[in-house]
mmCIF file of C-alpha atoms in Angstrom:
data_model
loop_
_atom_site.group_PDB
_atom_site.id
_atom_site.type_symbol
_atom_site.label_atom_id
_atom_site.label_comp_id
_atom_site.label_asym_id
_atom_site.label_seq_id
_atom_site.Cartn_x
_atom_site.Cartn_y
_atom_site.Cartn_z
ATOM 1 C CA GLY Y 1 -24.433 -52.891 44.186
ATOM 2 C CA ARG Y 2 -22.182 -56.064 44.297
ATOM 3 C CA LYS Y 3 -18.400 -55.832 44.403
ATOM 4 C CA TRP Y 4 -16.757 -58.079 42.086
ATOM 5 C CA GLU Y 5 -12.800 -58.657 41.843
ATOM 6 C CA ARG Y 6 -11.165 -60.039 38.369
ATOM 7 C CA CYS Y 7 -8.500 -62.282 39.216
ATOM 8 C CA SER Y 8 -6.274 -60.972 36.395
ATOM 9 C CA ASP Y 9 -5.807 -57.599 37.451
ATOM 10 C CA ARG Y 10 -7.379 -57.456 41.122
ATOM 11 C CA SER Y 11 -8.956 -54.159 40.504
ATOM 12 C CA PRO Y 12 -12.447 -53.626 42.096
ATOM 13 C CA VAL Y 13 -15.447 -54.153 39.665
ATOM 14 C CA ILE Y 14 -18.895 -52.845 40.366
ATOM 15 C CA ASP Y 15 -21.800 -54.543 39.188
ATOM 16 C CA LEU Y 16 -24.397 -52.165 37.609
ATOM 17 C CA GLY Y 17 -26.808 -54.886 36.133
ATOM 18 C CA PRO Y 18 -25.506 -55.249 32.694
ATOM 19 C CA VAL Y 19 -22.647 -52.976 32.792
ATOM 20 C CA MET Y 20 -19.865 -53.541 35.087
ATOM 21 C CA THR Y 21 -17.159 -51.035 35.801
ATOM 22 C CA SER Y 22 -13.350 -51.345 37.234
ATOM 23 C CA LEU Y 23 -11.156 -48.294 38.367
ATOM 24 C CA THR Y 24 -7.410 -48.210 39.146
ATOM 25 C CA ASP Y 25 -6.753 -47.695 42.663
ATOM 26 C CA TYR Y 26 -3.909 -45.564 41.865
ATOM 27 C CA PRO Y 27 -3.957 -41.948 40.187
ATOM 28 C CA LEU Y 28 -4.192 -42.074 36.250
ATOM 29 C CA VAL Y 29 -3.594 -38.495 35.129
ATOM 30 C CA VAL Y 30 -4.235 -37.149 31.905
ATOM 31 C CA SER Y 31 -4.045 -33.162 30.399
ATOM 32 C CA GLY Y 32 -7.498 -32.743 28.144
ATOM 33 C CA ASP Y 33 -10.839 -31.647 28.097
ATOM 34 C CA SER Y 34 -13.256 -33.050 30.739
ATOM 35 C CA ASP Y 35 -16.193 -32.215 28.625
ATOM 36 C CA LEU Y 36 -14.687 -34.170 25.378
ATOM 37 C CA LEU Y 37 -13.533 -37.294 27.563
ATOM 38 C CA GLY Y 38 -16.773 -37.587 28.864
ATOM 39 C CA LEU Y 39 -18.722 -37.162 25.947
ATOM 40 C CA ALA Y 40 -16.053 -40.439 24.918
ATOM 41 C CA VAL Y 41 -16.815 -42.675 27.666
ATOM 42 C CA ARG Y 42 -20.667 -42.122 27.028
ATOM 43 C CA GLU Y 43 -20.308 -43.022 23.586
ATOM 44 C CA LEU Y 44 -18.179 -45.957 24.293
ATOM 45 C CA VAL Y 45 -20.724 -47.305 26.436
ATOM 46 C CA ARG Y 46 -23.604 -45.823 24.390
ATOM 47 C CA ASN Y 47 -22.498 -48.092 21.460
ATOM 48 C CA SER Y 48 -22.173 -51.217 23.229
ATOM 49 C CA LEU Y 49 -25.453 -51.009 24.951
ATOM 50 C CA GLU Y 50 -27.249 -50.103 21.944
ATOM 51 C CA ALA Y 51 -25.264 -52.884 19.360
ATOM 52 C CA ASN Y 52 -26.481 -55.476 21.915
ATOM 53 C CA ARG Y 53 -30.033 -54.649 22.710
ATOM 54 C CA SER Y 54 -31.603 -57.991 21.269
ATOM 55 C CA SER Y 55 -28.850 -60.106 23.177
ATOM 56 C CA GLU Y 56 -27.975 -60.916 26.888
ATOM 57 C CA THR Y 57 -24.458 -59.581 27.312
ATOM 58 C CA ASP Y 58 -22.206 -58.514 29.639
ATOM 59 C CA ILE Y 59 -20.490 -55.196 29.084
ATOM 60 C CA PHE Y 60 -17.162 -54.497 31.146
ATOM 61 C CA VAL Y 61 -15.968 -50.826 31.468
ATOM 62 C CA ALA Y 62 -12.444 -50.332 32.796
ATOM 63 C CA VAL Y 63 -9.633 -47.541 33.166
ATOM 64 C CA ASN Y 64 -6.476 -48.575 33.710
ATOM 65 C CA ARG Y 65 -2.801 -48.407 32.366
ATOM 66 C CA SER Y 66 -2.072 -50.199 29.289
ATOM 67 C CA GLU Y 67 0.623 -50.824 26.724
ATOM 68 C CA TRP Y 68 0.222 -48.901 23.379
ATOM 69 C CA GLU Y 69 2.106 -50.794 20.579
ATOM 70 C CA GLY Y 70 1.504 -48.695 17.799
ATOM 71 C CA GLU Y 71 -1.499 -48.624 14.868
ATOM 72 C CA CYS Y 72 -2.318 -51.779 13.161
ATOM 73 C CA ARG Y 73 -5.082 -53.264 11.137
ATOM 74 C CA SER Y 74 -5.656 -56.997 11.094
ATOM 75 C CA GLU Y 75 -8.641 -59.440 10.872
ATOM 76 C CA GLY Y 76 -10.841 -57.959 13.303
ATOM 77 C CA VAL Y 77 -8.930 -55.282 14.710
ATOM 78 C CA ILE Y 78 -8.652 -51.688 13.594
ATOM 79 C CA SER Y 79 -6.521 -49.240 15.669
ATOM 80 C CA LEU Y 80 -5.707 -45.457 14.650
ATOM 81 C CA ASP Y 81 -2.723 -43.600 16.160
ATOM 82 C CA PHE Y 82 -2.841 -39.753 16.518
ATOM 83 C CA GLY Y 83 0.540 -39.308 17.831
ATOM 84 C CA LEU Y 84 0.524 -41.382 21.128
ATOM 85 C CA SER Y 85 3.989 -42.420 21.957
ATOM 86 C CA ARG Y 86 4.937 -46.325 22.088
ATOM 87 C CA GLY Y 87 4.266 -47.459 25.717
ATOM 88 C CA VAL Y 88 2.302 -46.847 29.066
ATOM 89 C CA ALA Y 89 -1.048 -45.158 28.446
ATOM 90 C CA ALA Y 90 -4.101 -44.810 30.024
ATOM 91 C CA VAL Y 91 -6.913 -46.761 28.394
ATOM 92 C CA ILE Y 92 -10.540 -46.411 28.718
ATOM 93 C CA SER Y 93 -11.987 -49.562 27.422
ATOM 94 C CA VAL Y 94 -15.587 -50.952 27.116
ATOM 95 C CA VAL Y 95 -15.609 -54.581 26.321
ATOM 96 C CA ASP Y 96 -18.605 -56.731 25.510
ATOM 97 C CA SER Y 97 -19.734 -60.450 25.464
ATOM 98 C CA GLY Y 98 -22.366 -59.838 22.366
ATOM 99 C CA VAL Y 99 -22.905 -60.279 18.966
ATOM 100 C CA GLY Y 100 -19.295 -58.834 17.467
ATOM 101 C CA MET Y 101 -19.273 -57.292 14.128
ATOM 102 C CA GLU Y 102 -19.033 -58.660 10.565
ATOM 103 C CA LEU Y 103 -15.359 -57.753 9.265
ATOM 104 C CA PRO Y 104 -16.689 -55.459 6.355
ATOM 105 C CA LEU Y 105 -18.997 -54.168 8.832
ATOM 106 C CA LEU Y 106 -15.422 -53.401 11.065
ATOM 107 C CA GLU Y 107 -13.814 -51.703 8.306
ATOM 108 C CA ILE Y 108 -16.502 -48.768 7.873
ATOM 109 C CA ALA Y 109 -17.932 -48.868 11.408
ATOM 110 C CA PRO Y 110 -15.575 -45.736 12.001
ATOM 111 C CA GLU Y 111 -16.970 -43.731 8.994
ATOM 112 C CA LEU Y 112 -18.773 -40.176 9.714
ATOM 113 C CA PHE Y 113 -22.345 -40.686 9.471
ATOM 114 C CA PHE Y 114 -22.263 -44.628 9.201
ATOM 115 C CA SER Y 115 -24.736 -46.459 11.532
ATOM 116 C CA THR Y 116 -26.672 -49.877 11.202
ATOM 117 C CA LYS Y 117 -29.379 -48.207 13.514
ATOM 118 C CA LEU Y 118 -32.743 -46.477 11.908
ATOM 119 C CA ALA Y 119 -32.747 -42.938 13.267
ATOM 120 C CA HIS Y 120 -29.055 -42.755 14.361
ATOM 121 C CA ALA Y 121 -26.748 -39.836 12.690
ATOM 122 C CA GLY Y 122 -23.771 -42.291 12.679
ATOM 123 C CA LEU Y 123 -21.749 -39.634 14.790
ATOM 124 C CA GLY Y 124 -20.965 -41.957 18.070
ATOM 125 C CA LEU Y 125 -17.482 -43.568 16.999
ATOM 126 C CA PRO Y 126 -16.256 -40.735 14.947
ATOM 127 C CA ALA Y 127 -16.927 -38.473 17.788
ATOM 128 C CA ILE Y 128 -14.785 -41.021 20.018
ATOM 129 C CA ILE Y 129 -11.938 -40.763 17.072
ATOM 130 C CA GLY Y 130 -11.985 -37.410 17.439
ATOM 131 C CA VAL Y 131 -11.541 -36.939 21.060
ATOM 132 C CA ALA Y 132 -8.614 -39.400 20.442
ATOM 133 C CA ARG Y 133 -7.413 -37.245 17.717
ATOM 134 C CA SER Y 134 -7.503 -33.776 19.835
ATOM 135 C CA HIS Y 135 -5.600 -35.389 22.815
ATOM 136 C CA ARG Y 136 -2.931 -36.833 20.674
ATOM 137 C CA GLY Y 137 -4.047 -40.666 21.593
ATOM 138 C CA ALA Y 138 -5.106 -43.263 19.928
ATOM 139 C CA PHE Y 139 -8.350 -45.561 19.443
ATOM 140 C CA GLU Y 140 -8.644 -49.278 18.844
ATOM 141 C CA LEU Y 141 -11.708 -51.603 18.024
ATOM 142 C CA ARG Y 142 -11.414 -55.321 18.221
ATOM 143 C CA THR Y 143 -14.083 -57.594 17.315
ATOM 144 C CA SER Y 144 -15.251 -61.446 16.889
ATOM 145 C CA VAL Y 145 -18.503 -62.377 15.390
ATOM 146 C CA GLY Y 146 -20.591 -64.202 18.268
ATOM 147 C CA LYS Y 147 -17.899 -63.368 20.848
ATOM 148 C CA GLY Y 148 -18.212 -59.574 21.509
ATOM 149 C CA THR Y 149 -16.217 -56.029 20.819
ATOM 150 C CA SER Y 150 -13.810 -54.023 22.558
ATOM 151 C CA ALA Y 151 -13.516 -50.495 22.055
ATOM 152 C CA ARG Y 152 -10.388 -48.792 23.903
ATOM 153 C CA LEU Y 153 -9.460 -45.189 23.892
ATOM 154 C CA TYR Y 154 -5.725 -44.789 24.954
ATOM 155 C CA LEU Y 155 -4.799 -41.229 26.386
ATOM 156 C CA PRO Y 156 -1.296 -40.121 27.177
ATOM 157 C CA LEU Y 157 -0.532 -39.814 30.677
ATOM 158 C CA ALA Y 158 0.393 -36.182 32.279
ATOM 159 C CA PRO Y 159 3.954 -35.539 32.632
ATOM 160 C CA GLY Y 160 5.042 -36.674 36.213
ATOM 161 C CA PHE Y 161 2.340 -39.590 36.077
ATOM 162 C CA ARG Y 162 4.290 -41.918 33.407
#
């Protein structure tokens, strides 16, 4: 596919149709269960794709380093900390330019068995949160109606890679 470059971080972005990806050119090493981490990435992307099926949206998937500033809740933001130290962490981000979520929906979206889609079990976000918990990481969900949603899974860097 076509190669893109974002001016803000200069990391390579590969166009996969509606989903663009960005990977760092330096190692990000985390200690964890590769099957669970793969599940979390698939669920992050699937949630974004399914939530925006009826709208034209861009979806951006990135893996990079980012600062974790601790758990917070404010309008349009929910973050959950499961033992991640403040500072630099590996982060898997899925950001879309879609419809976003109303604030009451944001509050209940992470609940087990909650789904706005028919024939869905409501296990996606709880599974991602479970991966964050089992890796002593963090999870953040930000949304703005009409502007989109970002979901970020923060993971501690392995010793020696901080």
